[in-house]
PDB file of C-alpha atoms in Angstrom:
ATOM      1  CA  MET F 249     175.294  56.281  56.746  1.00 45.00           C
ATOM      2  CA  ARG F 250     175.742  55.117  60.187  1.00 51.00           C
ATOM      3  CA  ARG F 251     178.932  53.701  61.217  1.00 58.00           C
ATOM      4  CA  ALA F 252     179.450  51.722  64.470  1.00 65.00           C
ATOM      5  CA  LEU F 253     182.579  51.862  66.145  1.00 64.00           C
ATOM      6  CA  LEU F 254     184.043  49.814  69.010  1.00 69.00           C
ATOM      7  CA  SER F 255     186.284  51.719  71.425  1.00 67.00           C
ATOM      8  CA  THR F 256     188.428  50.870  74.105  1.00 65.00           C
ATOM      9  CA  LEU F 257     189.019  53.402  77.031  1.00 55.00           C
ATOM     10  CA  ALA F 258     191.475  53.514  79.832  1.00 53.00           C
ATOM     11  CA  ALA F 259     191.520  55.619  83.023  1.00 46.00           C
ATOM     12  CA  VAL F 260     194.281  58.319  83.247  1.00 39.00           C
ATOM     13  CA  LEU F 261     195.626  58.804  86.827  1.00 35.00           C
ATOM     14  CA  LEU F 262     195.847  62.314  87.627  1.00 36.00           C
ATOM     15  CA  GLY F 263     198.547  63.827  89.927  1.00 36.00           C
ATOM     16  CA  SER F 264     197.134  65.009  93.724  1.00 36.00           C
ATOM     17  CA  ALA F 265     196.262  68.299  94.232  1.00 40.00           C
ATOM     18  CA  VAL F 266     195.656  70.091  97.716  1.00 42.00           C
ATOM     19  CA  PRO F 267     191.826  70.910  97.657  1.00 47.00           C
ATOM     20  CA  ASN F 268     190.633  74.410  98.853  1.00 50.00           C
ATOM     21  CA  ALA F 269     188.005  74.828 101.344  1.00 50.00           C
ATOM     22  CA  ALA F 270     185.386  75.890  98.666  1.00 50.00           C
ATOM     23  CA  ALA F 271     186.245  72.868  96.618  1.00 49.00           C
ATOM     24  CA  GLU F 272     185.653  70.506  99.457  1.00 57.00           C
ATOM     25  CA  HIS F 273     182.021  71.532  99.426  1.00 58.00           C
ATOM     26  CA  GLU F 274     181.657  71.159  95.738  1.00 57.00           C
ATOM     27  CA  PRO F 275     180.357  67.766  94.076  1.00 53.00           C
ATOM     28  CA  PRO F 276     182.662  65.942  91.865  1.00 56.00           C
ATOM     29  CA  ARG F 277     182.669  66.909  88.304  1.00 57.00           C
ATOM     30  CA  CYS F 278     182.908  64.764  85.426  1.00 56.00           C
ATOM     31  CA  PRO F 279     184.254  67.048  82.355  1.00 53.00           C
ATOM     32  CA  MET F 280     182.583  65.462  79.229  1.00 51.00           C
ATOM     33  CA  HIS F 281     184.485  67.282  76.584  1.00 50.00           C
ATOM     34  CA  HIS F 282     188.096  67.988  76.058  1.00 50.00           C
ATOM     35  CA  THR F 283     190.070  69.608  73.128  1.00 53.00           C
ATOM     36  CA  HIS F 284     191.397  66.985  70.792  1.00 52.00           C
ATOM     37  CA  THR F 285     195.022  65.838  71.445  1.00 54.00           C
ATOM     38  CA  GLY F 286     195.820  63.391  68.859  1.00 54.00           C
ATOM     39  CA  PRO F 287     195.078  59.836  68.809  1.00 52.00           C
ATOM     40  CA  HIS F 288     194.918  59.668  72.480  1.00 49.00           C
ATOM     41  CA  GLU F 289     192.165  61.917  72.934  1.00 51.00           C
ATOM     42  CA  ARG F 290     190.727  62.574  76.370  1.00 49.00           C
ATOM     43  CA  VAL F 291     187.083  61.942  75.828  1.00 50.00           C
ATOM     44  CA  SER F 292     185.371  61.968  79.229  1.00 57.00           C
ATOM     45  CA  CYS F 293     185.903  61.475  83.130  1.00 63.00           C
ATOM     46  CA  GLN F 294     189.627  61.274  82.696  1.00 65.00           C
ATOM     47  CA  MET F 295     189.280  58.707  80.352  1.00 72.00           C
ATOM     48  CA  THR F 296     191.711  58.129  77.394  1.00 78.00           C
ATOM     49  CA  LEU F 297     190.648  56.679  73.936  1.00 79.00           C
ATOM     50  CA  LEU F 298     193.222  54.105  73.191  1.00 85.00           C
ATOM     51  CA  ASP F 299     191.578  52.598  69.797  1.00 87.00           C
ATOM     52  CA  ALA F 300     188.423  52.752  67.535  1.00 88.00           C
ATOM     53  CA  LEU F 301     187.738  49.744  65.357  1.00 89.00           C
ATOM     54  CA  GLU F 302     184.973  50.251  62.838  1.00 88.00           C
ATOM     55  CA  VAL F 303     182.679  46.913  63.150  1.00 89.00           C
ATOM     56  CA  SER F 304     179.893  48.106  60.836  1.00 83.00           C
ATOM     57  CA  THR F 305     179.030  50.583  58.182  1.00 75.00           C
ATOM     58  CA  GLU F 306     175.369  49.689  58.232  1.00 75.00           C
ATOM     59  CA  ALA F 307     174.004  49.927  61.403  1.00 74.00           C
ATOM     60  CA  GLY F 308     174.575  50.340  65.233  1.00 80.00           C
ATOM     61  CA  ILE F 309     176.190  47.877  67.601  1.00 87.00           C
ATOM     62  CA  GLY F 310     174.830  46.533  70.802  1.00 88.00           C
ATOM     63  CA  GLN F 311     175.594  44.129  73.440  1.00 91.00           C
ATOM     64  CA  ILE F 312     179.426  43.381  74.008  1.00 93.00           C
ATOM     65  CA  GLU F 313     181.043  40.496  75.949  1.00 96.00           C
ATOM     66  CA  VAL F 314     184.516  39.777  76.750  1.00 96.00           C
ATOM     67  CA  HIS F 315     186.362  36.468  77.383  1.00 97.00           C
ATOM     68  CA  GLY F 316     189.997  36.660  77.767  1.00 95.00           C
ATOM     69  CA  SER F 317     191.507  38.520  74.577  1.00 95.00           C
ATOM     70  CA  THR F 318     188.111  38.050  72.453  1.00 97.00           C
ATOM     71  CA  ALA F 319     185.242  40.414  72.418  1.00 96.00           C
ATOM     72  CA  ALA F 320     181.983  39.330  71.033  1.00 97.00           C
ATOM     73  CA  VAL F 321     179.955  42.444  69.485  1.00 95.00           C
ATOM     74  CA  VAL F 322     176.365  42.269  68.340  1.00 94.00           C
ATOM     75  CA  GLN F 323     175.595  44.171  65.164  1.00 92.00           C
ATOM     76  CA  ARG F 324     171.995  44.593  66.036  1.00 88.00           C
ATOM     77  CA  GLU F 325     170.301  45.419  62.897  1.00 88.00           C
ATOM     78  CA  GLU F 326     172.267  43.094  60.627  1.00 91.00           C
ATOM     79  CA  GLY F 327     172.124  39.758  62.744  1.00 91.00           C
ATOM     80  CA  LEU F 328     175.657  39.484  62.860  1.00 94.00           C
ATOM     81  CA  VAL F 329     178.068  38.842  65.851  1.00 96.00           C
ATOM     82  CA  SER F 330     181.629  40.086  65.384  1.00 96.00           C
ATOM     83  CA  LEU F 331     184.650  38.770  67.316  1.00 97.00           C
ATOM     84  CA  VAL F 332     187.415  41.286  67.998  1.00 96.00           C
ATOM     85  CA  ASP F 333     190.764  40.542  69.009  1.00 96.00           C
ATOM     86  CA  VAL F 334     191.329  43.013  72.291  1.00 94.00           C
ATOM     87  CA  SER F 335     194.412  41.405  73.441  1.00 94.00           C
ATOM     88  CA  ASP F 336     196.178  44.905  72.788  1.00 93.00           C
ATOM     89  CA  PRO F 337     193.461  47.522  73.492  1.00 90.00           C
ATOM     90  CA  ALA F 338     195.480  50.209  71.509  1.00 91.00           C
ATOM     91  CA  ALA F 339     195.378  47.863  68.202  1.00 93.00           C
ATOM     92  CA  MET F 340     192.292  45.874  68.290  1.00 93.00           C
ATOM     93  CA  ARG F 341     191.575  43.630  65.127  1.00 95.00           C
ATOM     94  CA  LEU F 342     188.444  41.950  63.463  1.00 95.00           C
ATOM     95  CA  LEU F 343     189.003  37.971  63.613  1.00 97.00           C
ATOM     96  CA  GLY F 344     185.796  37.044  62.144  1.00 97.00           C
ATOM     97  CA  ARG F 345     181.991  37.312  62.166  1.00 97.00           C
ATOM     98  CA  TYR F 346     179.031  34.911  62.773  1.00 97.00           C
ATOM     99  CA  ASP F 347     176.100  35.439  60.475  1.00 95.00           C
ATOM    100  CA  GLY F 348     173.022  34.168  61.918  1.00 92.00           C
ATOM    101  CA  ASN F 349     170.619  35.079  58.864  1.00 93.00           C
ATOM    102  CA  THR F 350     168.705  32.871  56.703  1.00 91.00           C
ATOM    103  CA  GLY F 351     170.199  34.297  53.614  1.00 89.00           C
ATOM    104  CA  ARG F 352     166.973  35.668  52.534  1.00 89.00           C
ATOM    105  CA  ALA F 353     167.176  39.466  52.784  1.00 85.00           C
ATOM    106  CA  GLU F 354     163.438  40.097  52.737  1.00 86.00           C
ATOM    107  CA  VAL F 355     162.886  38.517  56.148  1.00 87.00           C
ATOM    108  CA  ASP F 356     166.279  39.039  57.750  1.00 88.00           C
ATOM    109  CA  HIS F 357     165.425  41.991  59.828  1.00 87.00           C
ATOM    110  CA  ALA F 358     167.125  41.718  62.943  1.00 87.00           C
ATOM    111  CA  PHE F 359     166.928  44.505  65.887  1.00 84.00           C
ATOM    112  CA  ASP F 360     168.539  43.165  69.069  1.00 86.00           C
ATOM    113  CA  GLY F 361     170.540  40.236  70.758  1.00 90.00           C
ATOM    114  CA  ASP F 362     172.520  39.486  73.527  1.00 94.00           C
ATOM    115  CA  VAL F 363     175.515  37.088  74.006  1.00 97.00           C
ATOM    116  CA  ALA F 364     177.471  35.223  76.460  1.00 97.00           C
ATOM    117  CA  PHE F 365     180.753  33.182  76.532  1.00 98.00           C
ATOM    118  CA  SER F 366     181.054  29.660  77.966  1.00 98.00           C
ATOM    119  CA  HIS F 367     183.477  29.477  80.842  1.00 97.00           C
ATOM    120  CA  ASP F 368     186.182  28.348  78.654  1.00 97.00           C
ATOM    121  CA  GLY F 369     185.399  30.588  75.594  1.00 97.00           C
ATOM    122  CA  ARG F 370     184.936  27.882  73.385  1.00 98.00           C
ATOM    123  CA  PHE F 371     181.374  28.479  73.030  1.00 98.00           C
ATOM    124  CA  LEU F 372     179.516  31.704  72.569  1.00 98.00           C
ATOM    125  CA  PHE F 373     175.764  31.890  73.075  1.00 98.00           C
ATOM    126  CA  TYR F 374     173.772  34.315  70.785  1.00 97.00           C
ATOM    127  CA  ALA F 375     170.214  35.420  71.740  1.00 94.00           C
ATOM    128  CA  ARG F 376     168.744  36.664  68.507  1.00 92.00           C
ATOM    129  CA  GLN F 377     165.625  38.705  68.066  1.00 89.00           C
ATOM    130  CA  THR F 378     164.287  39.819  64.892  1.00 87.00           C
ATOM    131  CA  HIS F 379     161.071  41.665  63.276  1.00 85.00           C
ATOM    132  CA  ASP F 380     160.217  38.621  61.152  1.00 85.00           C
ATOM    133  CA  PHE F 381     161.070  35.650  63.283  1.00 84.00           C
ATOM    134  CA  SER F 382     164.198  34.865  61.155  1.00 90.00           C
ATOM    135  CA  ASN F 383     166.274  32.440  63.171  1.00 92.00           C
ATOM    136  CA  ASP F 384     164.930  33.959  66.583  1.00 91.00           C
ATOM    137  CA  GLY F 385     166.126  31.838  69.357  1.00 92.00           C
ATOM    138  CA  LEU F 386     169.441  30.783  71.015  1.00 96.00           C
ATOM    139  CA  HIS F 387     172.254  29.965  68.737  1.00 97.00           C
ATOM    140  CA  ALA F 388     175.191  28.041  70.336  1.00 98.00           C
ATOM    141  CA  VAL F 389     178.227  28.914  68.319  1.00 98.00           C
ATOM    142  CA  ASP F 390     181.570  27.258  68.422  1.00 98.00           C
ATOM    143  CA  VAL F 391     184.251  30.000  68.529  1.00 98.00           C
ATOM    144  CA  SER F 392     187.223  28.002  69.218  1.00 97.00           C
ATOM    145  CA  ASP F 393     188.313  29.266  65.722  1.00 97.00           C
ATOM    146  CA  PRO F 394     187.387  32.772  65.752  1.00 97.00           C
ATOM    147  CA  ALA F 395     187.904  33.411  62.216  1.00 97.00           C
ATOM    148  CA  ALA F 396     185.455  30.669  61.240  1.00 97.00           C
ATOM    149  CA  PRO F 397     182.711  30.561  63.878  1.00 98.00           C
ATOM    150  CA  ARG F 398     180.624  27.781  63.407  1.00 97.00           C
ATOM    151  CA  LEU F 399     176.862  27.053  64.481  1.00 97.00           C
ATOM    152  CA  ALA F 400     176.753  23.997  66.819  1.00 97.00           C
ATOM    153  CA  HIS F 401     173.170  24.100  67.703  1.00 97.00           C
ATOM    154  CA  TYR F 402     170.096  25.964  67.316  1.00 96.00           C
ATOM    155  CA  ALA F 403     167.109  26.501  69.492  1.00 95.00           C
ATOM    156  CA  PRO F 404     164.062  28.196  68.090  1.00 92.00           C
ATOM    157  CA  GLY F 405     162.417  30.887  70.214  1.00 87.00           C
ATOM    158  CA  GLY F 406     159.951  33.724  70.198  1.00 81.00           C
ATOM    159  CA  GLY F 407     162.214  36.626  70.215  1.00 77.00           C
ATOM    160  CA  THR F 408     165.078  35.987  72.411  1.00 81.00           C
ATOM    161  CA  LEU F 409     166.416  39.076  73.927  1.00 83.00           C
ATOM    162  CA  ARG F 410     168.659  38.349  76.887  1.00 90.00           C
ATOM    163  CA  VAL F 411     171.090  35.350  77.746  1.00 94.00           C
ATOM    164  CA  ALA F 412     173.225  34.267  80.681  1.00 96.00           C
ATOM    165  CA  TYR F 413     175.577  31.346  81.061  1.00 97.00           C
ATOM    166  CA  HIS F 414     176.129  29.321  84.306  1.00 97.00           C
ATOM    167  CA  ARG F 415     178.476  26.454  84.957  1.00 97.00           C
ATOM    168  CA  ASP F 416     177.517  24.327  88.139  1.00 96.00           C
ATOM    169  CA  GLY F 417     180.371  21.437  88.250  1.00 94.00           C
ATOM    170  CA  ASP F 418     180.612  19.700  85.188  1.00 94.00           C
ATOM    171  CA  ALA F 419     177.073  20.732  84.420  1.00 97.00           C
ATOM    172  CA  GLU F 420     176.539  23.796  81.874  1.00 98.00           C
ATOM    173  CA  PHE F 421     173.208  25.774  81.597  1.00 98.00           C
ATOM    174  CA  VAL F 422     172.141  28.716  79.383  1.00 98.00           C
ATOM    175  CA  VAL F 423     169.409  30.701  80.466  1.00 95.00           C
ATOM    176  CA  THR F 424     167.247  33.130  78.160  1.00 92.00           C
ATOM    177  CA  ALA F 425     164.491  35.739  78.433  1.00 87.00           C
ATOM    178  CA  ASP F 426     162.047  35.102  75.310  1.00 84.00           C
ATOM    179  CA  ALA F 427     159.171  37.253  74.247  1.00 79.00           C
ATOM    180  CA  PHE F 428     156.983  34.042  73.877  1.00 79.00           C
ATOM    181  CA  PHE F 429     158.352  31.407  76.320  1.00 82.00           C
ATOM    182  CA  GLY F 430     159.438  33.669  79.151  1.00 83.00           C
ATOM    183  CA  ILE F 431     162.252  32.214  81.110  1.00 86.00           C
ATOM    184  CA  VAL F 432     163.734  29.326  79.606  1.00 92.00           C
ATOM    185  CA  VAL F 433     166.715  27.049  81.130  1.00 95.00           C
ATOM    186  CA  HIS F 434     168.733  24.953  78.502  1.00 97.00           C
ATOM    187  CA  ARG F 435     171.260  22.300  79.685  1.00 98.00           C
ATOM    188  CA  PHE F 436     174.100  22.494  77.370  1.00 98.00           C
ATOM    189  CA  VAL F 437     175.683  19.091  76.622  1.00 98.00           C
ATOM    190  CA  ARG F 438     179.125  19.029  74.942  1.00 97.00           C
ATOM    191  CA  THR F 439     179.465  16.430  72.239  1.00 96.00           C
ATOM    192  CA  PRO F 440     182.337  15.008  69.967  1.00 94.00           C
ATOM    193  CA  THR F 441     181.399  17.484  67.179  1.00 91.00           C
ATOM    194  CA  GLY F 442     180.243  20.436  69.285  1.00 95.00           C
ATOM    195  CA  GLY F 443     177.342  20.769  71.529  1.00 97.00           C
ATOM    196  CA  VAL F 444     173.517  20.328  71.996  1.00 97.00           C
ATOM    197  CA  LEU F 445     171.099  22.717  73.491  1.00 97.00           C
ATOM    198  CA  VAL F 446     168.492  20.640  75.820  1.00 97.00           C
ATOM    199  CA  PRO F 447     165.381  22.733  77.441  1.00 94.00           C
ATOM    200  CA  VAL F 448     165.051  21.855  80.905  1.00 95.00           C
ATOM    201  CA  HIS F 449     162.728  24.428  82.328  1.00 91.00           C
ATOM    202  CA  MET F 450     160.090  26.809  80.850  1.00 85.00           C
ATOM    203  CA  ASN F 451     158.142  29.361  82.901  1.00 78.00           C
ATOM    204  CA  ALA F 452     155.988  31.525  80.644  1.00 66.00           C
ATOM    205  CA  LEU F 453     154.224  33.548  83.034  1.00 70.00           C
ATOM    206  CA  PRO F 454     153.414  37.224  81.621  1.00 63.00           C
ATOM    207  CA  ALA F 455     155.585  39.076  84.066  1.00 62.00           C
ATOM    208  CA  LEU F 456     158.861  37.057  82.972  1.00 60.00           C
ATOM    209  CA  LYS F 457     158.101  37.528  79.467  1.00 63.00           C
ATOM    210  CA  VAL F 458     160.320  40.032  77.459  1.00 58.00           C
ATOM    211  CA  GLY F 459     158.549  43.313  77.480  1.00 59.00           C
ATOM    212  CA  GLY F 460     158.372  43.219  81.175  1.00 55.00           C
ATOM    213  CA  PRO F 461     160.677  42.882  84.035  1.00 50.00           C
ATOM    214  CA  ALA F 462     162.846  40.536  82.092  1.00 49.00           C
ATOM    215  CA  SER F 463     163.924  43.118  79.545  1.00 60.00           C
ATOM    216  CA  ALA F 464     166.290  44.569  82.120  1.00 66.00           C
ATOM    217  CA  GLY F 465     168.485  41.343  81.772  1.00 73.00           C
ATOM    218  CA  LEU F 466     169.207  38.182  83.524  1.00 82.00           C
ATOM    219  CA  PHE F 467     171.126  37.773  86.751  1.00 82.00           C
ATOM    220  CA  ILE F 468     172.263  34.250  88.138  1.00 85.00           C
TER     221      ILE F 468
END
């Protein structure tokens, strides 16, 4: 059984030292292992482990996005997104989970995904990719109550792998890299009951499809 842990790290400021002549010509070193020293174990590169939270007991975690004091963590092979309170990095706690599955275990075989928050943190955009096209595509999730995230709108896709959010004045846009449809731009329109994803641009050139250069990510 694999366990996925979300860890928070902080840099440790070291006292200054006068380098000797030989050390001035040596490349900087990054020690990778240190002896355990209790709950604040130094793990690597002068970083200190502040806390670790078990997010999943079934599979590994993937992309992590943080807005304010909330982190969204993709549980890659479960098709879930965990919302974690990171206001105190030394005492993280799970707030809630969004379940993007269909409820049919025989087809709910997720294996990747990406997340992006809106500018105000009210909405989380979840790009979901699965083996069996189980709710593949873009999920706009209302996370104003992180203990009870709610699907506001779903735009089907062909294995959406990456997502990015962009705000231009009062206009909000969500861009995805999709295995079938290439680069897709959605306008996100807020409504009294949530929001709606409206596709405004699609470019399905082979070079822009997931599996090619687009797999590296999106940059706006």
